[in-house]
mmCIF file of C-alpha atoms in Angstrom:
data_model
loop_
_atom_site.group_PDB
_atom_site.id
_atom_site.type_symbol
_atom_site.label_atom_id
_atom_site.label_comp_id
_atom_site.label_asym_id
_atom_site.label_seq_id
_atom_site.Cartn_x
_atom_site.Cartn_y
_atom_site.Cartn_z
ATOM 1 C CA UNK E 1 37.563 102.937 91.030
ATOM 2 C CA UNK E 2 35.571 106.265 91.413
ATOM 3 C CA UNK E 3 34.822 104.602 94.411
ATOM 4 C CA UNK E 4 37.629 104.210 95.739
ATOM 5 C CA UNK E 5 38.981 107.778 94.811
ATOM 6 C CA UNK E 6 36.019 109.053 96.747
ATOM 7 C CA UNK E 7 36.671 107.345 99.828
ATOM 8 C CA UNK E 8 40.721 108.161 99.750
ATOM 9 C CA UNK E 9 39.301 111.816 99.478
ATOM 10 C CA UNK E 10 36.992 112.017 102.232
ATOM 11 C CA UNK E 11 39.562 109.504 104.475
ATOM 12 C CA UNK E 12 42.073 112.563 103.999
ATOM 13 C CA UNK E 13 39.750 115.155 104.343
ATOM 14 C CA UNK E 14 38.946 113.615 107.515
ATOM 15 C CA UNK E 15 42.033 113.395 108.544
ATOM 16 C CA UNK E 16 43.004 116.848 107.884
ATOM 17 C CA UNK E 17 40.021 118.289 110.557
ATOM 18 C CA UNK E 18 41.392 116.059 112.995
ATOM 19 C CA UNK E 19 45.181 117.711 112.189
ATOM 20 C CA UNK E 20 43.738 120.880 112.213
ATOM 21 C CA UNK E 21 41.636 120.392 116.027
ATOM 22 C CA UNK E 22 45.110 119.107 117.405
ATOM 23 C CA UNK E 23 46.230 122.307 115.509
ATOM 24 C CA UNK E 24 44.016 124.839 117.350
ATOM 25 C CA UNK E 25 44.634 122.936 120.938
ATOM 26 C CA UNK E 26 48.760 123.638 120.788
ATOM 27 C CA UNK E 27 47.795 127.142 119.508
ATOM 28 C CA UNK E 28 45.611 127.858 122.564
ATOM 29 C CA UNK E 29 47.916 130.150 125.200
ATOM 30 C CA UNK E 30 47.702 129.364 128.720
ATOM 31 C CA UNK E 31 51.180 131.079 130.503
ATOM 32 C CA UNK E 32 53.526 128.607 130.463
ATOM 33 C CA UNK E 33 51.486 126.050 129.109
ATOM 34 C CA UNK E 34 51.705 122.760 131.050
ATOM 35 C CA UNK E 35 47.986 122.488 131.455
ATOM 36 C CA UNK E 36 47.416 122.256 127.380
ATOM 37 C CA UNK E 37 50.568 120.411 126.785
ATOM 38 C CA UNK E 38 49.188 117.613 129.268
ATOM 39 C CA UNK E 39 45.962 117.568 127.883
ATOM 40 C CA UNK E 40 46.927 117.509 124.631
ATOM 41 C CA UNK E 41 49.423 114.513 125.463
ATOM 42 C CA UNK E 42 45.851 112.623 127.543
ATOM 43 C CA UNK E 43 43.917 113.064 124.322
ATOM 44 C CA UNK E 44 46.157 111.594 122.023
ATOM 45 C CA UNK E 45 47.229 108.941 124.010
ATOM 46 C CA UNK E 46 43.214 107.704 124.458
ATOM 47 C CA UNK E 47 41.321 105.738 122.521
ATOM 48 C CA UNK E 48 38.614 108.858 121.531
ATOM 49 C CA UNK E 49 41.203 111.437 120.584
ATOM 50 C CA UNK E 50 38.427 114.060 119.096
ATOM 51 C CA UNK E 51 35.920 113.765 121.870
ATOM 52 C CA UNK E 52 38.346 114.410 124.855
ATOM 53 C CA UNK E 53 40.474 116.851 122.580
ATOM 54 C CA UNK E 54 37.503 118.844 121.533
ATOM 55 C CA UNK E 55 36.144 118.887 125.333
ATOM 56 C CA UNK E 56 39.386 119.545 126.864
ATOM 57 C CA UNK E 57 39.937 123.049 124.153
ATOM 58 C CA UNK E 58 36.689 123.909 125.238
ATOM 59 C CA UNK E 59 37.218 123.685 128.860
ATOM 60 C CA UNK E 60 40.583 125.736 128.578
ATOM 61 C CA UNK E 61 39.584 128.362 126.207
ATOM 62 C CA UNK E 62 36.873 129.183 128.464
ATOM 63 C CA UNK E 63 39.320 129.749 131.196
ATOM 64 C CA UNK E 64 40.914 131.647 128.942
ATOM 65 C CA UNK E 65 38.010 133.809 128.263
ATOM 66 C CA UNK E 66 38.123 133.060 124.571
ATOM 67 C CA UNK E 67 34.540 131.507 125.076
ATOM 68 C CA UNK E 68 33.265 132.472 121.494
ATOM 69 C CA UNK E 69 36.064 131.023 120.048
ATOM 70 C CA UNK E 70 35.224 127.491 122.105
ATOM 71 C CA UNK E 71 31.749 127.657 120.988
ATOM 72 C CA UNK E 72 32.752 127.810 117.157
ATOM 73 C CA UNK E 73 35.225 124.944 117.448
ATOM 74 C CA UNK E 74 32.752 122.630 119.319
ATOM 75 C CA UNK E 75 30.550 123.479 116.099
ATOM 76 C CA UNK E 76 32.739 122.810 113.681
ATOM 77 C CA UNK E 77 34.370 119.898 114.854
ATOM 78 C CA UNK E 78 32.009 117.869 116.566
ATOM 79 C CA UNK E 79 30.818 116.129 113.547
ATOM 80 C CA UNK E 80 34.056 114.408 114.008
ATOM 81 C CA UNK E 81 32.718 112.989 117.266
ATOM 82 C CA UNK E 82 31.075 109.500 117.984
ATOM 83 C CA UNK E 83 27.616 109.461 118.380
ATOM 84 C CA UNK E 84 28.017 108.961 121.957
ATOM 85 C CA UNK E 85 29.786 112.521 122.194
ATOM 86 C CA UNK E 86 27.088 114.576 121.476
ATOM 87 C CA UNK E 87 24.474 114.820 124.513
ATOM 88 C CA UNK E 88 28.105 115.692 126.499
ATOM 89 C CA UNK E 89 28.916 118.055 123.495
ATOM 90 C CA UNK E 90 25.496 119.669 123.950
ATOM 91 C CA UNK E 91 26.147 120.179 127.895
ATOM 92 C CA UNK E 92 29.698 121.852 126.271
ATOM 93 C CA UNK E 93 27.624 124.013 124.469
ATOM 94 C CA UNK E 94 25.219 125.085 126.986
ATOM 95 C CA UNK E 95 27.610 125.882 129.453
ATOM 96 C CA UNK E 96 29.993 128.426 127.082
ATOM 97 C CA UNK E 97 26.556 130.253 126.138
ATOM 98 C CA UNK E 98 25.538 130.730 129.675
ATOM 99 C CA UNK E 99 29.236 132.293 129.980
ATOM 100 C CA UNK E 100 28.816 134.437 127.133
ATOM 101 C CA UNK E 101 25.425 135.809 127.279
ATOM 102 C CA UNK E 102 23.979 133.868 124.451
ATOM 103 C CA UNK E 103 20.392 133.245 126.141
ATOM 104 C CA UNK E 104 18.687 132.515 123.296
ATOM 105 C CA UNK E 105 20.879 129.816 121.767
ATOM 106 C CA UNK E 106 21.123 128.006 125.231
ATOM 107 C CA UNK E 107 17.262 128.034 125.268
ATOM 108 C CA UNK E 108 16.832 126.540 121.871
ATOM 109 C CA UNK E 109 19.796 123.472 123.035
ATOM 110 C CA UNK E 110 17.977 122.623 126.423
ATOM 111 C CA UNK E 111 14.356 122.498 124.512
ATOM 112 C CA UNK E 112 16.719 119.957 122.019
ATOM 113 C CA UNK E 113 17.720 118.332 124.923
ATOM 114 C CA UNK E 114 14.071 117.662 126.211
ATOM 115 C CA UNK E 115 12.776 116.654 122.802
ATOM 116 C CA UNK E 116 15.816 114.238 122.758
ATOM 117 C CA UNK E 117 14.698 112.687 126.488
ATOM 118 C CA UNK E 118 11.233 112.056 124.862
ATOM 119 C CA UNK E 119 12.729 110.566 122.045
ATOM 120 C CA UNK E 120 14.456 107.892 124.331
ATOM 121 C CA UNK E 121 17.538 109.492 123.004
ATOM 122 C CA UNK E 122 19.189 110.793 126.107
ATOM 123 C CA UNK E 123 22.209 109.045 128.320
ATOM 124 C CA UNK E 124 22.410 106.815 124.872
ATOM 125 C CA UNK E 125 19.470 105.082 125.775
ATOM 126 C CA UNK E 126 20.356 104.230 129.329
ATOM 127 C CA UNK E 127 18.345 104.751 132.890
ATOM 128 C CA UNK E 128 21.150 106.202 134.166
ATOM 129 C CA UNK E 129 24.246 107.744 133.567
ATOM 130 C CA UNK E 130 27.488 108.582 135.464
ATOM 131 C CA UNK E 131 28.477 112.410 136.344
ATOM 132 C CA UNK E 132 31.142 113.629 138.036
ATOM 133 C CA UNK E 133 31.468 116.192 140.280
ATOM 134 C CA UNK E 134 34.326 117.736 142.344
ATOM 135 C CA UNK E 135 35.835 114.514 141.558
ATOM 136 C CA UNK E 136 33.512 112.002 142.556
ATOM 137 C CA UNK E 137 31.256 109.966 140.416
ATOM 138 C CA UNK E 138 27.687 109.651 140.828
ATOM 139 C CA UNK E 139 24.326 108.511 139.006
ATOM 140 C CA UNK E 140 22.066 110.260 136.969
ATOM 141 C CA UNK E 141 18.534 109.476 136.306
ATOM 142 C CA UNK E 142 16.232 110.169 133.452
ATOM 143 C CA UNK E 143 14.164 111.978 136.046
ATOM 144 C CA UNK E 144 16.758 114.332 137.479
ATOM 145 C CA UNK E 145 18.229 115.348 133.977
ATOM 146 C CA UNK E 146 15.048 116.289 133.159
ATOM 147 C CA UNK E 147 14.779 118.040 136.009
ATOM 148 C CA UNK E 148 17.971 119.623 135.645
ATOM 149 C CA UNK E 149 17.509 120.851 132.134
ATOM 150 C CA UNK E 150 14.388 122.650 133.422
ATOM 151 C CA UNK E 151 15.991 124.321 136.090
ATOM 152 C CA UNK E 152 18.359 125.552 133.450
ATOM 153 C CA UNK E 153 15.506 126.672 131.553
ATOM 154 C CA UNK E 154 13.691 128.903 134.070
ATOM 155 C CA UNK E 155 17.251 130.074 134.676
ATOM 156 C CA UNK E 156 17.583 131.200 130.839
ATOM 157 C CA UNK E 157 13.691 132.820 130.759
ATOM 158 C CA UNK E 158 14.692 134.758 133.760
ATOM 159 C CA UNK E 159 17.723 136.190 132.060
ATOM 160 C CA UNK E 160 14.956 138.052 129.381
ATOM 161 C CA UNK E 161 13.095 138.827 132.149
ATOM 162 C CA UNK E 162 10.073 136.561 130.819
ATOM 163 C CA UNK E 163 9.405 135.473 134.731
ATOM 164 C CA UNK E 164 6.119 133.688 133.729
ATOM 165 C CA UNK E 165 7.490 131.301 131.599
ATOM 166 C CA UNK E 166 10.168 131.209 134.120
ATOM 167 C CA UNK E 167 7.633 130.098 136.828
ATOM 168 C CA UNK E 168 5.920 127.492 134.642
ATOM 169 C CA UNK E 169 9.435 125.482 133.880
ATOM 170 C CA UNK E 170 10.462 126.006 137.757
ATOM 171 C CA UNK E 171 7.175 124.164 138.600
ATOM 172 C CA UNK E 172 7.756 121.335 136.226
ATOM 173 C CA UNK E 173 10.922 121.047 137.537
ATOM 174 C CA UNK E 174 10.014 120.702 141.313
ATOM 175 C CA UNK E 175 7.187 118.551 140.190
ATOM 176 C CA UNK E 176 9.976 115.704 138.677
ATOM 177 C CA UNK E 177 12.757 116.785 141.395
ATOM 178 C CA UNK E 178 12.375 119.364 143.958
ATOM 179 C CA UNK E 179 15.140 121.201 145.216
ATOM 180 C CA UNK E 180 16.140 124.112 147.142
ATOM 181 C CA UNK E 181 18.097 126.166 144.548
ATOM 182 C CA UNK E 182 15.115 125.723 142.142
ATOM 183 C CA UNK E 183 12.364 126.661 144.747
ATOM 184 C CA UNK E 184 14.229 130.386 145.518
ATOM 185 C CA UNK E 185 14.547 130.958 142.148
ATOM 186 C CA UNK E 186 10.428 130.075 141.943
ATOM 187 C CA UNK E 187 10.112 132.664 144.681
ATOM 188 C CA UNK E 188 12.119 135.366 142.731
ATOM 189 C CA UNK E 189 9.814 134.824 139.616
ATOM 190 C CA UNK E 190 6.851 134.995 142.113
ATOM 191 C CA UNK E 191 7.956 138.001 143.602
ATOM 192 C CA UNK E 192 8.734 139.609 140.456
ATOM 193 C CA UNK E 193 5.283 139.067 139.212
ATOM 194 C CA UNK E 194 4.336 140.763 142.580
ATOM 195 C CA UNK E 195 2.631 137.146 143.864
ATOM 196 C CA UNK E 196 3.753 137.861 147.720
ATOM 197 C CA UNK E 197 1.844 135.902 149.039
ATOM 198 C CA UNK E 198 2.595 132.768 146.443
ATOM 199 C CA UNK E 199 6.356 133.754 147.073
ATOM 200 C CA UNK E 200 6.422 133.370 150.733
ATOM 201 C CA UNK E 201 4.551 129.683 150.310
ATOM 202 C CA UNK E 202 7.250 128.849 148.360
ATOM 203 C CA UNK E 203 10.239 130.293 150.269
ATOM 204 C CA UNK E 204 9.157 128.723 153.811
ATOM 205 C CA UNK E 205 9.705 125.642 152.071
ATOM 206 C CA UNK E 206 13.311 126.026 152.359
ATOM 207 C CA UNK E 207 13.368 128.010 155.415
ATOM 208 C CA UNK E 208 12.088 125.437 157.103
ATOM 209 C CA UNK E 209 14.802 122.777 155.441
ATOM 210 C CA UNK E 210 11.617 120.859 153.598
ATOM 211 C CA UNK E 211 13.511 120.440 150.431
ATOM 212 C CA UNK E 212 17.091 119.175 149.236
ATOM 213 C CA UNK E 213 20.096 121.274 149.755
ATOM 214 C CA UNK E 214 18.065 123.680 151.902
ATOM 215 C CA UNK E 215 20.703 123.609 155.052
ATOM 216 C CA UNK E 216 23.316 124.370 152.475
ATOM 217 C CA UNK E 217 25.290 127.659 153.022
ATOM 218 C CA UNK E 218 24.371 129.291 149.840
ATOM 219 C CA UNK E 219 20.701 128.461 149.818
ATOM 220 C CA UNK E 220 20.350 129.963 153.517
ATOM 221 C CA UNK E 221 21.747 132.632 152.716
ATOM 222 C CA UNK E 222 20.266 133.558 149.730
ATOM 223 C CA UNK E 223 17.085 132.601 151.422
ATOM 224 C CA UNK E 224 17.143 135.007 154.090
ATOM 225 C CA UNK E 225 18.295 137.516 151.116
ATOM 226 C CA UNK E 226 14.954 136.690 149.799
ATOM 227 C CA UNK E 227 12.888 136.500 153.104
ATOM 228 C CA UNK E 228 14.096 140.413 153.535
ATOM 229 C CA UNK E 229 13.414 141.276 150.405
ATOM 230 C CA UNK E 230 9.870 140.012 150.350
ATOM 231 C CA UNK E 231 9.050 141.948 153.699
ATOM 232 C CA UNK E 232 10.320 145.043 152.294
ATOM 233 C CA UNK E 233 8.107 144.229 148.703
ATOM 234 C CA UNK E 234 5.123 143.627 150.847
ATOM 235 C CA UNK E 235 4.865 146.759 152.596
ATOM 236 C CA UNK E 236 5.164 149.218 149.418
ATOM 237 C CA UNK E 237 1.981 147.311 148.530
ATOM 238 C CA UNK E 238 1.513 145.238 145.421
ATOM 239 C CA UNK E 239 3.110 146.634 142.257
ATOM 240 C CA UNK E 240 3.614 144.541 139.059
ATOM 241 C CA UNK E 241 6.787 145.839 136.890
ATOM 242 C CA UNK E 242 6.009 146.417 133.026
ATOM 243 C CA UNK E 243 8.822 144.500 131.956
ATOM 244 C CA UNK E 244 9.295 143.301 128.304
ATOM 245 C CA UNK E 245 8.550 139.514 127.498
ATOM 246 C CA UNK E 246 6.499 139.108 130.741
ATOM 247 C CA UNK E 247 4.526 136.084 128.744
ATOM 248 C CA UNK E 248 4.523 132.716 128.700
ATOM 249 C CA UNK E 249 6.875 131.895 125.790
ATOM 250 C CA UNK E 250 4.974 131.190 122.581
ATOM 251 C CA UNK E 251 3.803 127.738 122.429
ATOM 252 C CA UNK E 252 6.047 125.810 124.535
ATOM 253 C CA UNK E 253 5.278 126.716 128.039
ATOM 254 C CA UNK E 254 1.728 125.759 126.271
ATOM 255 C CA UNK E 255 2.762 122.427 124.815
ATOM 256 C CA UNK E 256 4.595 121.266 128.368
ATOM 257 C CA UNK E 257 1.422 122.801 130.600
ATOM 258 C CA UNK E 258 -1.175 120.322 128.324
ATOM 259 C CA UNK E 259 1.558 117.631 128.782
ATOM 260 C CA UNK E 260 1.883 117.833 131.872
ATOM 261 C CA UNK E 261 -1.580 118.014 132.770
ATOM 262 C CA UNK E 262 -2.075 114.597 131.008
ATOM 263 C CA UNK E 263 -1.775 111.056 132.579
ATOM 264 C CA UNK E 264 0.930 108.586 131.501
ATOM 265 C CA UNK E 265 -0.101 105.315 130.982
ATOM 266 C CA UNK E 266 1.709 103.051 133.609
ATOM 267 C CA UNK E 267 3.467 100.753 131.336
ATOM 268 C CA UNK E 268 5.266 103.626 129.398
ATOM 269 C CA UNK E 269 8.874 103.927 130.482
ATOM 270 C CA UNK E 270 9.207 107.702 129.639
ATOM 271 C CA UNK E 271 8.672 110.289 132.082
ATOM 272 C CA UNK E 272 5.004 111.994 132.371
ATOM 273 C CA UNK E 273 5.798 115.314 131.250
ATOM 274 C CA UNK E 274 6.875 113.799 127.737
ATOM 275 C CA UNK E 275 3.420 111.396 127.301
ATOM 276 C CA UNK E 276 1.416 112.304 124.525
ATOM 277 C CA UNK E 277 3.500 114.452 123.256
ATOM 278 C CA UNK E 278 4.069 113.920 119.940
ATOM 279 C CA UNK E 279 1.635 115.990 118.640
ATOM 280 C CA UNK E 280 3.698 119.106 120.130
ATOM 281 C CA UNK E 281 7.272 117.591 119.394
ATOM 282 C CA UNK E 282 7.797 120.656 116.444
ATOM 283 C CA UNK E 283 7.092 123.282 119.079
ATOM 284 C CA UNK E 284 8.918 121.630 122.036
ATOM 285 C CA UNK E 285 12.137 122.323 119.041
ATOM 286 C CA UNK E 286 10.998 125.486 118.116
#
């Protein structure tokens, strides 16, 4: 009897939390409000109400510069969402952290996502997932996702002026799935360390269109800007700024280095970056 009462109470509380989530959505201001109302109706009519409602609410609140509130909402209500939605909610949180400058939180969550890839829990155990960009669908592999996450981690380290750690992470990302954007960021990391010759070698790969994305206008413009900056700095002589955080980020980068240098068994389905990494799990998650 007591068990039935507890289950009834738990179900009531669960329903109450769902109702509260929808109430929060309705309170989001957006001018005349058609977008929010449409999204709310879509969430109600979908079979995965809480998942879609929470993501939609976070997007709207971000657009309204209510990022801090969006973060708290996602953290509060994600327990009501399905297990399959947790990975995409992590992506939402990372985007929100980036928007409001919460770099440390972003780093922690990115490391967590790397750990999930190692454990085989990314993409809900599948080798690929369907992603969307500018209205188009495409398939993303585990290798591409790993490189993307490492690229985001490198960007976060750059915001903390930890250029050595950023360099290590960008190099690993380029080993897995190279592209022009990460190469340009790596070039900048090397320049910040006054390693101009190495920076120039990396930059030339973009200028000579050797990497995917090199021919994009944004990449070309940034490459030219870095080239002019590189030329100017080379003529002023070597100088290494004394910046806080110029280190390799404690044990994480060391673990990443050691793991990447190990050879993976050919029978393994995991990426070489995560082979024999079990002894470093705590470091990756720190």
